Coordinates of C-alpha atoms in Angstrom, one line a residue:
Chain A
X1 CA 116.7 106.5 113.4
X2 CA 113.4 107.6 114.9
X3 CA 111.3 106.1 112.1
X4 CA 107.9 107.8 111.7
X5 CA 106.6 110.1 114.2
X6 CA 103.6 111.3 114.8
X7 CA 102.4 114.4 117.6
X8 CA 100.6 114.5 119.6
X9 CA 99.5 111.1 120.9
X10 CA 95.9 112.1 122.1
X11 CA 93.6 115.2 121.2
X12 CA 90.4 116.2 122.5
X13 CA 88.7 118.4 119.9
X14 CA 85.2 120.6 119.8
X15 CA 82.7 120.5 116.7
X16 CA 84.2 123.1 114.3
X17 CA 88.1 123.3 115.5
X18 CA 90.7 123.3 113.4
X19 CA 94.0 121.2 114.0
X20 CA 97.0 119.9 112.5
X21 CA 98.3 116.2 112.8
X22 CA 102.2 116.3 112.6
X23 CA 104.0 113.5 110.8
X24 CA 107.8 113.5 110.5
X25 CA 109.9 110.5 109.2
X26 CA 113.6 110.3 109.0
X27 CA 114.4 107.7 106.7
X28 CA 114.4 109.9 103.4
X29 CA 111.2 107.6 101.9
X30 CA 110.0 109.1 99.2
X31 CA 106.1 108.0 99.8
X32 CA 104.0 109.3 102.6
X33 CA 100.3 108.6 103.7
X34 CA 97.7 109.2 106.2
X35 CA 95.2 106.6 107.3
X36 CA 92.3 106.5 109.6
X37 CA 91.6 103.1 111.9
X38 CA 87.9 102.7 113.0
X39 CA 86.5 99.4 114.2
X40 CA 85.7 97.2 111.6
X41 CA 86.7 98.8 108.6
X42 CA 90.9 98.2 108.9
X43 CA 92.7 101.4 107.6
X44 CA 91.8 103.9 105.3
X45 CA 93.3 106.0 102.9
X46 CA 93.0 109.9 103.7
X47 CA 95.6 111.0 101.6
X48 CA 99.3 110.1 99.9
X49 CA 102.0 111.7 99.0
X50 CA 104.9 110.5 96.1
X51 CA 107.4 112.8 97.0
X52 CA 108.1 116.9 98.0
X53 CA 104.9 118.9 96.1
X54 CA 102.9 116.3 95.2
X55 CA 100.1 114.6 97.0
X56 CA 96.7 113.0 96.2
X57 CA 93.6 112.1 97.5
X58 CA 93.1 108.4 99.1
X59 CA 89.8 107.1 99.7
X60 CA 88.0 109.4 102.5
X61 CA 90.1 112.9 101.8
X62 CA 86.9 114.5 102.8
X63 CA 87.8 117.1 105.6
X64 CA 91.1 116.9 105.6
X65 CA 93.8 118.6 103.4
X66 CA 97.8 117.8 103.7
X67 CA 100.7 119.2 102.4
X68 CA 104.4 118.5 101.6
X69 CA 107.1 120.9 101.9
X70 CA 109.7 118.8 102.4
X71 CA 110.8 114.8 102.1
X72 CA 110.6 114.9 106.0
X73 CA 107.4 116.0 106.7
X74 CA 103.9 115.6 105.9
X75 CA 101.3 117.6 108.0
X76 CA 97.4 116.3 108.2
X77 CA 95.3 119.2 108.6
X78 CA 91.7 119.0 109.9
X79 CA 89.8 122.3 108.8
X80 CA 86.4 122.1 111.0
X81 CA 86.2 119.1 113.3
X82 CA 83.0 116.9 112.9
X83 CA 82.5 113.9 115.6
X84 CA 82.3 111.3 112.0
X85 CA 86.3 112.1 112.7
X86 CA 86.6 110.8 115.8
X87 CA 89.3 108.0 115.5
X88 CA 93.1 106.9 114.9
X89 CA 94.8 108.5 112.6
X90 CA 98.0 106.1 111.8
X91 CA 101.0 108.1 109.2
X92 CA 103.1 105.9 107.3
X93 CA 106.2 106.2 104.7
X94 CA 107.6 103.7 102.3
X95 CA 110.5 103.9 99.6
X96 CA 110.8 101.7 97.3
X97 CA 114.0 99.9 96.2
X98 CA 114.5 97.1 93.6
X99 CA 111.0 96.9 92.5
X100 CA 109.8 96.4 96.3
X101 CA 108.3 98.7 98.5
X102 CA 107.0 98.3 102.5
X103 CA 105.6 100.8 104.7
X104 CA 106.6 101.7 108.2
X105 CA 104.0 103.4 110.3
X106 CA 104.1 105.6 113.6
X107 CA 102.5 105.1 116.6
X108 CA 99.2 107.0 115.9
X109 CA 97.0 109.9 117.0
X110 CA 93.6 109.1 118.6
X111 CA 91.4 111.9 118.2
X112 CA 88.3 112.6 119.9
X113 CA 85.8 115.5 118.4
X114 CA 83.0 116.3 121.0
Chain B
X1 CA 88.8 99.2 91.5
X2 CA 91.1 97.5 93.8
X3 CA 89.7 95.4 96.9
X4 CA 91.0 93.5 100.0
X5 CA 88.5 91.1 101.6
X6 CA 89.2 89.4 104.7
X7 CA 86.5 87.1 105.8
X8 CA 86.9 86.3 109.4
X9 CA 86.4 89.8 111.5
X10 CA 87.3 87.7 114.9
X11 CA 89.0 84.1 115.3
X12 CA 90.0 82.3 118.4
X13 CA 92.4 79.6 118.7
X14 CA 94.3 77.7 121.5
X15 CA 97.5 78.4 122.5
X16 CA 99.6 75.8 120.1
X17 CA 97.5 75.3 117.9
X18 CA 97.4 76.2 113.5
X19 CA 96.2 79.5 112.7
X20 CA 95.0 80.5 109.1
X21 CA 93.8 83.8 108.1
X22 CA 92.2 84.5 105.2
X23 CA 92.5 87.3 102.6
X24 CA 90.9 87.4 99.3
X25 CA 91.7 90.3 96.9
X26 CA 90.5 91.8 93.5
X27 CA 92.7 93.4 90.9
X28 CA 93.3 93.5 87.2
X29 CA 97.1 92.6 87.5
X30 CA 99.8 91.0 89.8
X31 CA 99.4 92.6 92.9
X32 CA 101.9 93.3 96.0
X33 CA 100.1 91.7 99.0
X34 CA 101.6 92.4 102.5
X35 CA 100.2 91.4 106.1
X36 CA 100.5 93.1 108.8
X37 CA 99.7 92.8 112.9
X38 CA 98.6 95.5 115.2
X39 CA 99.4 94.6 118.9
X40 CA 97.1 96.7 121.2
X41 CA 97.8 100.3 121.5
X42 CA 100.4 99.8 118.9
X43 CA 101.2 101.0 115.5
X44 CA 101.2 98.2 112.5
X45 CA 104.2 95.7 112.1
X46 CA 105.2 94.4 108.5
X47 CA 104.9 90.5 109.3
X48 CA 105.8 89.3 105.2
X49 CA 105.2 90.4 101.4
X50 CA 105.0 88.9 98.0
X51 CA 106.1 90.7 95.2
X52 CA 106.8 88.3 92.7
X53 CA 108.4 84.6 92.6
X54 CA 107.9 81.8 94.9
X55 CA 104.3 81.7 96.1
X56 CA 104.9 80.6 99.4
X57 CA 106.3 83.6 101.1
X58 CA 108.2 83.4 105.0
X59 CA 107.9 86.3 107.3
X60 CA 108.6 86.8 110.9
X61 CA 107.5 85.4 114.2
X62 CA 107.0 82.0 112.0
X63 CA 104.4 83.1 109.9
X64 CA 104.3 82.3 106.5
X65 CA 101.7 83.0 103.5
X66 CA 101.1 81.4 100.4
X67 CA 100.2 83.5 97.0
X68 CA 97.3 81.8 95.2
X69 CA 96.8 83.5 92.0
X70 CA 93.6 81.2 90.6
X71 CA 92.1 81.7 94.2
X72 CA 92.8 85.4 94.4
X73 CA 94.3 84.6 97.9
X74 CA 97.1 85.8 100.6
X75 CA 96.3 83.8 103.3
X76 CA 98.3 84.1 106.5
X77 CA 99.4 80.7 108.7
X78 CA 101.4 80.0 111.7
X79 CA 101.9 76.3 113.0
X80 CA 101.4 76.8 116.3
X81 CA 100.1 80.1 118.0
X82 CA 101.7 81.7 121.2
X83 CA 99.9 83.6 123.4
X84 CA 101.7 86.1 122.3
X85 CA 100.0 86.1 119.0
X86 CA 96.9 87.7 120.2
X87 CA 96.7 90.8 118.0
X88 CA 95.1 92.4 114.9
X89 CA 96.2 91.1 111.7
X90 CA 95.5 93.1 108.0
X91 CA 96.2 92.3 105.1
X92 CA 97.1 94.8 102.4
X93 CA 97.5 95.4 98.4
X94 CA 100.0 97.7 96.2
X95 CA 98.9 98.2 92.8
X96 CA 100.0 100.2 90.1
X97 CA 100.9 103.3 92.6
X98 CA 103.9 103.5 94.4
X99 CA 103.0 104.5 97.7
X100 CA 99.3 103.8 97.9
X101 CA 98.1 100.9 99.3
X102 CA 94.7 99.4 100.4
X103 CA 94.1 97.5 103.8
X104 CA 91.5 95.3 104.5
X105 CA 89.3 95.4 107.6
X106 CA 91.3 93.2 109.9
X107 CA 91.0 89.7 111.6
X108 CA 90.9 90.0 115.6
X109 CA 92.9 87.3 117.3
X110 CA 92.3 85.3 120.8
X111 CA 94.5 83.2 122.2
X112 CA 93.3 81.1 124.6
X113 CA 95.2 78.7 127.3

């Protein structure tokens, strides 16, 4: 198994570009999420998602919309790049399984927005 | 509202020496409390969780963490820290969601000779 992926590694972007952050996981977990890492404030929540269809807003979903097609995948979509976005962006995916859960994380995007 | 609160943002300890980390949480119910260490330049590693049961919970790399319900704590220990140890550490709470989880904002760790 791969575990979680996450492409590309490294993006430069300018003020008002769009991008998408690709997530892929290959453990068939039914729970996905985004998170951004900045200094001193550990991980936030962007966004989650409880299974194909349905996702909801974490704690900073401002700027950022997601979607999920299928159990695999779960794409992060920036719509206009603003410098406060400048950070790493970690994916994750947990199942859960006798009334216990744990999430696995990928390697992580760090984006820069000029 | 949910909360994780670790106290120490940066610690440094010698190499064989204890290590404790603090985390302090708030919520309503039970909640599922996880650690987790961040080498540099690396994703986040699942060192232990407590889900229910004994409050005194083992993980990897000799870590262990004892639940303290009265205290609201999940504090993190290891005996005797390799160099090796040097990292990021976070803790993190489960509530009621599957699937959604809150992190606090990390305890740095030195390791010095």
């Amino acid at each position: 198994n791969a575990g979680v992926t996450q492409t590309p590694k490294f993006q430069v972007l300018k003020t008002g570009q769009s991008m998408t952050l690709q997530c892929a996981q290959d453990m068939n977990h039914e729970y996905m999420s985004w998170y951004r890492q900045d200094p001193g404030m550990g991980l936030r929540l962007i966004h989650y998602s409880v299974g194909a269809g349905i996702t909801d807003q974490g704690e900073v979903p401002n700027g950022y919309n997601v979607s999920r097609s299928t159990t695999e995948d779960f794409p992060l979509r920036l719509l206009s790049a603003a410098p406060s976005q400048t950070s790493v962006y970690f994916c994750a995916s947990s199942y859960s399984a006798g009334g216990q859960d744990e999430q696995f994380f990928g390697p992580g995007t760090r984006l820069t927005v000029l | 509202a949910q909360s994780v609160t670790q106290p120490d943002i940066h610690i440094t300890v010698s190499e064989g020496a204890s290590l404790e980390l603090r985390c302090n949480y708030s919520y309503g119910a039970t909640p599922y409390l996880f650690w987790y260490v961040q080498s540099p330049g690396q994703g986040l590693q699942l060192l232990l969780k407590y889900f229910s049961g004994d409050t005194l919970v083992q993980g990897i790399k000799g870590f262990e963490a004892e639940f303290k319900r009265s205290q609201s704590s999940f504090n993190l220990r290891k005996p005797s820290v390799h160099w090796s140890d040097a990292a990021e550490y976070f803790c993190a709470l489960r509530g009621d969601s599957w699937g959604k989880f809150q992190f606090g904002a990390g305890t740095q760790v030195v390791v010095t000779p």
